[in-house]
PDB file of C-alpha atoms in Angstrom:
ATOM      1  CA  MET W   1     -84.512 -78.452  54.407  1.00 55.00           C
ATOM      2  CA  ASP W   2     -81.548 -80.761  54.778  1.00 58.00           C
ATOM      3  CA  LEU W   3     -79.261 -80.164  57.731  1.00 51.00           C
ATOM      4  CA  PRO W   4     -76.023 -82.046  58.137  1.00 65.00           C
ATOM      5  CA  VAL W   5     -75.917 -84.452  61.034  1.00 69.00           C
ATOM      6  CA  GLY W   6     -73.405 -82.293  62.931  1.00 75.00           C
ATOM      7  CA  GLY W   7     -75.725 -79.299  62.597  1.00 78.00           C
ATOM      8  CA  ILE W   8     -78.681 -81.269  63.988  1.00 79.00           C
ATOM      9  CA  ASN W   9     -76.595 -82.362  66.968  1.00 82.00           C
ATOM     10  CA  ALA W  10     -75.499 -78.769  67.568  1.00 80.00           C
ATOM     11  CA  LEU W  11     -79.124 -77.608  67.416  1.00 80.00           C
ATOM     12  CA  ALA W  12     -80.140 -80.342  69.872  1.00 80.00           C
ATOM     13  CA  GLU W  13     -77.370 -79.193  72.236  1.00 81.00           C
ATOM     14  CA  LEU W  14     -78.639 -75.623  72.098  1.00 80.00           C
ATOM     15  CA  LEU W  15     -82.236 -76.606  72.801  1.00 81.00           C
ATOM     16  CA  LYS W  16     -81.441 -79.078  75.575  1.00 79.00           C
ATOM     17  CA  PRO W  17     -81.829 -77.605  79.077  1.00 73.00           C
ATOM     18  CA  SER W  18     -78.530 -77.357  80.915  1.00 66.00           C
ATOM     19  CA  ASP W  19     -79.760 -79.112  84.082  1.00 60.00           C
ATOM     20  CA  GLN W  20     -80.502 -82.337  82.169  1.00 50.00           C
ATOM     21  CA  GLY W  21     -77.206 -84.075  81.808  1.00 51.00           C
ATOM     22  CA  GLU W  22     -76.708 -87.242  79.810  1.00 53.00           C
ATOM     23  CA  SER W  23     -74.104 -89.783  80.661  1.00 53.00           C
ATOM     24  CA  ASP W  24     -72.916 -90.071  77.068  1.00 54.00           C
ATOM     25  CA  ASP W  25     -71.882 -86.362  76.792  1.00 53.00           C
ATOM     26  CA  ASP W  26     -68.263 -87.327  77.247  1.00 54.00           C
ATOM     27  CA  ASP W  27     -68.415 -89.615  74.223  1.00 56.00           C
ATOM     28  CA  LYS W  28     -69.684 -86.962  71.773  1.00 59.00           C
ATOM     29  CA  PRO W  29     -67.212 -84.728  69.995  1.00 59.00           C
ATOM     30  CA  VAL W  30     -67.555 -81.119  71.098  1.00 64.00           C
ATOM     31  CA  THR W  31     -67.394 -78.551  68.314  1.00 68.00           C
ATOM     32  CA  ALA W  32     -67.244 -74.772  68.597  1.00 66.00           C
ATOM     33  CA  SER W  33     -70.728 -74.392  67.158  1.00 65.00           C
ATOM     34  CA  ALA W  34     -72.116 -76.881  69.706  1.00 65.00           C
ATOM     35  CA  LYS W  35     -71.061 -74.580  72.540  1.00 69.00           C
ATOM     36  CA  LEU W  36     -72.855 -71.555  71.098  1.00 71.00           C
ATOM     37  CA  GLY W  37     -76.073 -70.277  72.613  1.00 71.00           C
ATOM     38  CA  PRO W  38     -78.069 -67.069  72.822  1.00 71.00           C
ATOM     39  CA  GLY W  39     -75.632 -65.695  75.379  1.00 67.00           C
ATOM     40  CA  ALA W  40     -72.739 -66.090  72.952  1.00 69.00           C
ATOM     41  CA  ILE W  41     -73.950 -63.256  70.725  1.00 68.00           C
ATOM     42  CA  GLY W  42     -71.608 -60.284  70.939  1.00 63.00           C
ATOM     43  CA  GLN W  43     -68.589 -60.056  73.200  1.00 59.00           C
ATOM     44  CA  THR W  44     -68.601 -62.023  76.401  1.00 55.00           C
ATOM     45  CA  ALA W  45     -67.401 -60.667  79.717  1.00 53.00           C
ATOM     46  CA  LYS W  46     -64.211 -62.709  79.464  1.00 54.00           C
ATOM     47  CA  THR W  47     -63.199 -61.248  76.122  1.00 51.00           C
ATOM     48  CA  GLN W  48     -64.038 -57.619  76.894  1.00 54.00           C
ATOM     49  CA  ALA W  49     -60.918 -55.736  77.801  1.00 57.00           C
ATOM     50  CA  ALA W  50     -61.357 -52.977  80.354  1.00 58.00           C
ATOM     51  CA  PRO W  51     -60.082 -49.632  79.087  1.00 63.00           C
ATOM     52  CA  LYS W  52     -56.786 -48.818  80.675  1.00 67.00           C
ATOM     53  CA  GLN W  53     -56.818 -45.534  82.535  1.00 67.00           C
ATOM     54  CA  PRO W  54     -53.984 -43.896  84.375  1.00 65.00           C
ATOM     55  CA  PRO W  55     -54.313 -44.068  88.153  1.00 65.00           C
ATOM     56  CA  LYS W  56     -56.211 -41.104  89.561  1.00 63.00           C
ATOM     57  CA  LYS W  57     -54.848 -38.929  92.299  1.00 65.00           C
ATOM     58  CA  GLU W  58     -56.798 -38.893  95.536  1.00 72.00           C
ATOM     59  CA  THR W  59     -58.200 -35.345  95.419  1.00 75.00           C
ATOM     60  CA  LYS W  60     -61.582 -33.799  95.986  1.00 77.00           C
ATOM     61  CA  ASP W  61     -61.466 -31.939  92.659  1.00 77.00           C
ATOM     62  CA  ILE W  62     -64.500 -32.367  90.435  1.00 77.00           C
ATOM     63  CA  TRP W  63     -62.682 -31.687  87.141  1.00 71.00           C
ATOM     64  CA  ASP W  64     -59.140 -31.954  85.900  1.00 72.00           C
ATOM     65  CA  ALA W  65     -57.434 -28.869  84.520  1.00 65.00           C
ATOM     66  CA  GLU W  66     -57.491 -30.388  81.015  1.00 68.00           C
ATOM     67  CA  GLU W  67     -61.278 -30.662  81.133  1.00 69.00           C
ATOM     68  CA  VAL W  68     -61.785 -26.940  81.824  1.00 63.00           C
ATOM     69  CA  SER W  69     -59.228 -25.430  79.516  1.00 56.00           C
ATOM     70  CA  GLU W  70     -61.470 -22.919  77.722  1.00 58.00           C
ATOM     71  CA  GLY W  71     -61.315 -19.569  79.491  1.00 56.00           C
ATOM     72  CA  ALA W  72     -59.154 -20.878  82.325  1.00 53.00           C
ATOM     73  CA  GLU W  73     -56.344 -18.543  81.301  1.00 57.00           C
ATOM     74  CA  TYR W  74     -58.481 -15.601  82.435  1.00 58.00           C
ATOM     75  CA  GLU W  75     -59.181 -16.926  85.940  1.00 64.00           C
ATOM     76  CA  ASP W  76     -57.236 -15.362  88.783  1.00 68.00           C
ATOM     77  CA  ILE W  77     -58.351 -16.868  92.082  1.00 70.00           C
ATOM     78  CA  ASP W  78     -55.576 -15.176  94.075  1.00 73.00           C
ATOM     79  CA  ASP W  79     -56.865 -11.670  93.287  1.00 76.00           C
ATOM     80  CA  PRO W  80     -58.512 -10.218  96.451  1.00 83.00           C
ATOM     81  CA  ARG W  81     -60.584  -7.572  94.602  1.00 87.00           C
ATOM     82  CA  LEU W  82     -64.362  -7.741  94.830  1.00 88.00           C
ATOM     83  CA  GLN W  83     -66.593  -8.785  91.967  1.00 90.00           C
ATOM     84  CA  PRO W  84     -68.961  -5.946  91.018  1.00 93.00           C
ATOM     85  CA  GLU W  85     -72.663  -6.365  90.405  1.00 93.00           C
ATOM     86  CA  TYR W  86     -73.504  -6.849  86.747  1.00 94.00           C
ATOM     87  CA  ASP W  87     -76.474  -7.592  84.559  1.00 94.00           C
ATOM     88  CA  ILE W  88     -76.683  -9.151  81.098  1.00 93.00           C
ATOM     89  CA  ILE W  89     -79.533  -7.927  78.908  1.00 92.00           C
ATOM     90  CA  PHE W  90     -80.394  -9.217  75.450  1.00 90.00           C
ATOM     91  CA  LYS W  91     -81.543  -6.572  72.994  1.00 89.00           C
ATOM     92  CA  GLN W  92     -83.247  -6.818  69.622  1.00 84.00           C
ATOM     93  CA  ALA W  93     -84.183  -4.279  66.980  1.00 82.00           C
ATOM     94  CA  VAL W  94     -87.978  -4.207  66.749  1.00 78.00           C
ATOM     95  CA  THR W  95     -90.013  -2.254  64.230  1.00 77.00           C
ATOM     96  CA  THR W  96     -93.738  -1.573  63.974  1.00 76.00           C
ATOM     97  CA  GLU W  97     -94.090  -4.462  61.534  1.00 74.00           C
ATOM     98  CA  ASP W  98     -92.678  -6.761  64.189  1.00 72.00           C
ATOM     99  CA  MET W  99     -94.863  -5.441  67.004  1.00 71.00           C
ATOM    100  CA  PHE W 100     -98.256  -4.955  65.405  1.00 74.00           C
ATOM    101  CA  LEU W 101     -98.280  -6.859  62.146  1.00 75.00           C
ATOM    102  CA  GLN W 102     -95.891  -9.664  63.152  1.00 71.00           C
ATOM    103  CA  MET W 103     -94.482  -9.785  59.654  1.00 72.00           C
ATOM    104  CA  SER W 104     -91.061 -11.107  60.648  1.00 72.00           C
ATOM    105  CA  ASN W 105     -89.993 -14.304  62.351  1.00 72.00           C
ATOM    106  CA  LYS W 106     -88.942 -12.517  65.553  1.00 74.00           C
ATOM    107  CA  THR W 107     -90.102 -13.790  68.903  1.00 72.00           C
ATOM    108  CA  PRO W 108     -89.733 -12.289  72.396  1.00 71.00           C
ATOM    109  CA  SER W 109     -87.094 -14.908  73.251  1.00 70.00           C
ATOM    110  CA  SER W 110     -83.343 -14.299  73.272  1.00 72.00           C
ATOM    111  CA  VAL W 111     -83.025 -16.300  70.037  1.00 74.00           C
ATOM    112  CA  SER W 112     -84.237 -13.266  68.078  1.00 76.00           C
ATOM    113  CA  CYS W 113     -81.887 -10.826  69.859  1.00 82.00           C
ATOM    114  CA  GLU W 114     -79.013  -9.257  67.967  1.00 87.00           C
ATOM    115  CA  ASP W 115     -77.108  -7.514  70.767  1.00 91.00           C
ATOM    116  CA  MET W 116     -75.927  -8.312  74.271  1.00 93.00           C
ATOM    117  CA  VAL W 117     -75.746  -5.451  76.788  1.00 95.00           C
ATOM    118  CA  ILE W 118     -73.636  -5.933  79.920  1.00 95.00           C
ATOM    119  CA  LYS W 119     -74.173  -3.365  82.690  1.00 96.00           C
ATOM    120  CA  ILE W 120     -71.416  -3.350  85.309  1.00 95.00           C
ATOM    121  CA  ILE W 121     -71.989  -1.276  88.458  1.00 95.00           C
ATOM    122  CA  LEU W 122     -68.676   0.109  89.757  1.00 94.00           C
ATOM    123  CA  PRO W 123     -69.312   2.271  92.855  1.00 93.00           C
ATOM    124  CA  ASN W 124     -66.683   4.903  93.780  1.00 92.00           C
ATOM    125  CA  THR W 125     -64.846   4.393  90.487  1.00 92.00           C
ATOM    126  CA  LYS W 126     -63.722   6.874  87.843  1.00 92.00           C
ATOM    127  CA  MET W 127     -63.763   6.194  84.136  1.00 91.00           C
ATOM    128  CA  ALA W 128     -59.984   6.569  83.926  1.00 92.00           C
ATOM    129  CA  ASP W 129     -59.518   3.677  86.390  1.00 91.00           C
ATOM    130  CA  VAL W 130     -61.474   1.151  84.285  1.00 93.00           C
ATOM    131  CA  ASP W 131     -59.520  -1.390  82.241  1.00 93.00           C
ATOM    132  CA  LEU W 132     -61.841  -3.256  79.842  1.00 93.00           C
ATOM    133  CA  ASP W 133     -60.843  -6.198  77.650  1.00 92.00           C
ATOM    134  CA  LEU W 134     -63.377  -7.973  75.444  1.00 92.00           C
ATOM    135  CA  LYS W 135     -62.730 -11.311  73.744  1.00 91.00           C
ATOM    136  CA  ASP W 136     -65.174 -13.356  71.675  1.00 90.00           C
ATOM    137  CA  LYS W 137     -66.350 -15.385  74.678  1.00 91.00           C
ATOM    138  CA  PHE W 138     -64.948 -13.487  77.674  1.00 92.00           C
ATOM    139  CA  LEU W 139     -65.200  -9.994  79.168  1.00 92.00           C
ATOM    140  CA  SER W 140     -62.612  -8.712  81.638  1.00 92.00           C
ATOM    141  CA  CYS W 141     -63.243  -5.505  83.589  1.00 92.00           C
ATOM    142  CA  ARG W 142     -60.573  -4.418  86.123  1.00 93.00           C
ATOM    143  CA  THR W 143     -60.394  -1.424  88.445  1.00 93.00           C
ATOM    144  CA  PRO W 144     -58.308  -0.825  91.586  1.00 93.00           C
ATOM    145  CA  LYS W 145     -61.243  -2.040  93.755  1.00 93.00           C
ATOM    146  CA  TYR W 146     -63.098  -4.471  91.486  1.00 93.00           C
ATOM    147  CA  LYS W 147     -62.428  -7.254  88.998  1.00 92.00           C
ATOM    148  CA  LEU W 148     -64.919  -9.045  86.794  1.00 91.00           C
ATOM    149  CA  GLY W 149     -64.045 -12.049  84.656  1.00 90.00           C
ATOM    150  CA  LEU W 150     -67.244 -12.928  82.819  1.00 91.00           C
ATOM    151  CA  HIS W 151     -67.700 -15.893  80.485  1.00 90.00           C
ATOM    152  CA  LEU W 152     -70.276 -14.703  77.961  1.00 91.00           C
ATOM    153  CA  PRO W 153     -73.337 -16.873  77.230  1.00 89.00           C
ATOM    154  CA  HIS W 154     -72.957 -16.326  73.453  1.00 88.00           C
ATOM    155  CA  PRO W 155     -69.930 -15.467  71.306  1.00 91.00           C
ATOM    156  CA  VAL W 156     -69.764 -11.777  70.386  1.00 92.00           C
ATOM    157  CA  ASP W 157     -68.044  -9.638  67.775  1.00 91.00           C
ATOM    158  CA  SER W 158     -65.229  -8.380  70.001  1.00 88.00           C
ATOM    159  CA  LYS W 159     -63.832  -6.020  67.353  1.00 90.00           C
ATOM    160  CA  ASN W 160     -66.994  -3.908  66.974  1.00 90.00           C
ATOM    161  CA  GLY W 161     -68.318  -3.475  70.518  1.00 89.00           C
ATOM    162  CA  LYS W 162     -69.291  -0.232  72.242  1.00 93.00           C
ATOM    163  CA  ALA W 163     -68.635   0.820  75.838  1.00 94.00           C
ATOM    164  CA  GLN W 164     -70.279   3.774  77.571  1.00 95.00           C
ATOM    165  CA  TRP W 165     -69.549   5.181  81.047  1.00 95.00           C
ATOM    166  CA  ILE W 166     -72.564   6.611  82.893  1.00 93.00           C
ATOM    167  CA  SER W 167     -70.909   8.727  85.564  1.00 91.00           C
ATOM    168  CA  ASP W 168     -73.972   9.650  87.660  1.00 93.00           C
ATOM    169  CA  LYS W 169     -74.836   5.932  88.101  1.00 93.00           C
ATOM    170  CA  GLU W 170     -71.167   4.807  88.164  1.00 92.00           C
ATOM    171  CA  THR W 171     -72.038   2.147  85.623  1.00 94.00           C
ATOM    172  CA  LEU W 172     -70.171   0.808  82.608  1.00 95.00           C
ATOM    173  CA  VAL W 173     -72.466  -0.299  79.771  1.00 96.00           C
ATOM    174  CA  VAL W 174     -70.898  -2.610  77.168  1.00 95.00           C
ATOM    175  CA  THR W 175     -72.916  -3.367  74.021  1.00 95.00           C
ATOM    176  CA  CYS W 176     -71.773  -6.186  71.711  1.00 93.00           C
ATOM    177  CA  ARG W 177     -73.225  -7.759  68.582  1.00 92.00           C
ATOM    178  CA  MET W 178     -73.804 -11.492  69.126  1.00 90.00           C
ATOM    179  CA  VAL W 179     -72.296 -13.911  66.632  1.00 88.00           C
ATOM    180  CA  ARG W 180     -74.198 -17.160  66.423  1.00 77.00           C
ATOM    181  CA  GLU W 181     -73.599 -19.925  63.959  1.00 74.00           C
ATOM    182  CA  TYR W 182     -77.184 -20.316  62.733  1.00 67.00           C
ATOM    183  CA  ASP W 183     -78.380 -16.701  62.709  1.00 62.00           C
ATOM    184  CA  PHE W 184     -78.833 -16.816  58.942  1.00 60.00           C
ATOM    185  CA  LEU W 185     -81.759 -19.258  59.393  1.00 62.00           C
ATOM    186  CA  THR W 186     -83.937 -16.737  61.265  1.00 54.00           C
ATOM    187  CA  THR W 187     -83.629 -13.905  58.764  1.00 51.00           C
TER     188      THR W 187
END
């Protein structure tokens, strides 16, 4: 293996400890390759440019409004109405083959559920006073006394939902078919 003389000198410079100084260093020509060492791999701290960010306002906010844009149009923090009690239940269609023979790929987890049932308890409310609006990822239920803005845990088919008013329990039951991107893999 034949190395040029300049390459041997550069290799000697790399291998020489930095605390041993020679008096004839000033006489040697310094090349760019002679200054290279293991620390020269990649970008150095001098050449890295810090990303320029706009100055931040001094607030105690955790997020900016741009970071929480999805569903923020439904929020109404100035509304003094109470939030009713609600419950989200996942429901799946189970047959005898699923229960006893376990012939399908269904499991007891919410992954195998097809429907989402939202039960909203609205005491002292009549069915005529309920205003219900269902979007793919948001449910809005408004009455003169209560308001519920609920971000749904899974997207639903908002066009084909079902709502039922149970007057003796003063409860609104909303049933929606869940729409998940990879549902075709479990069938």
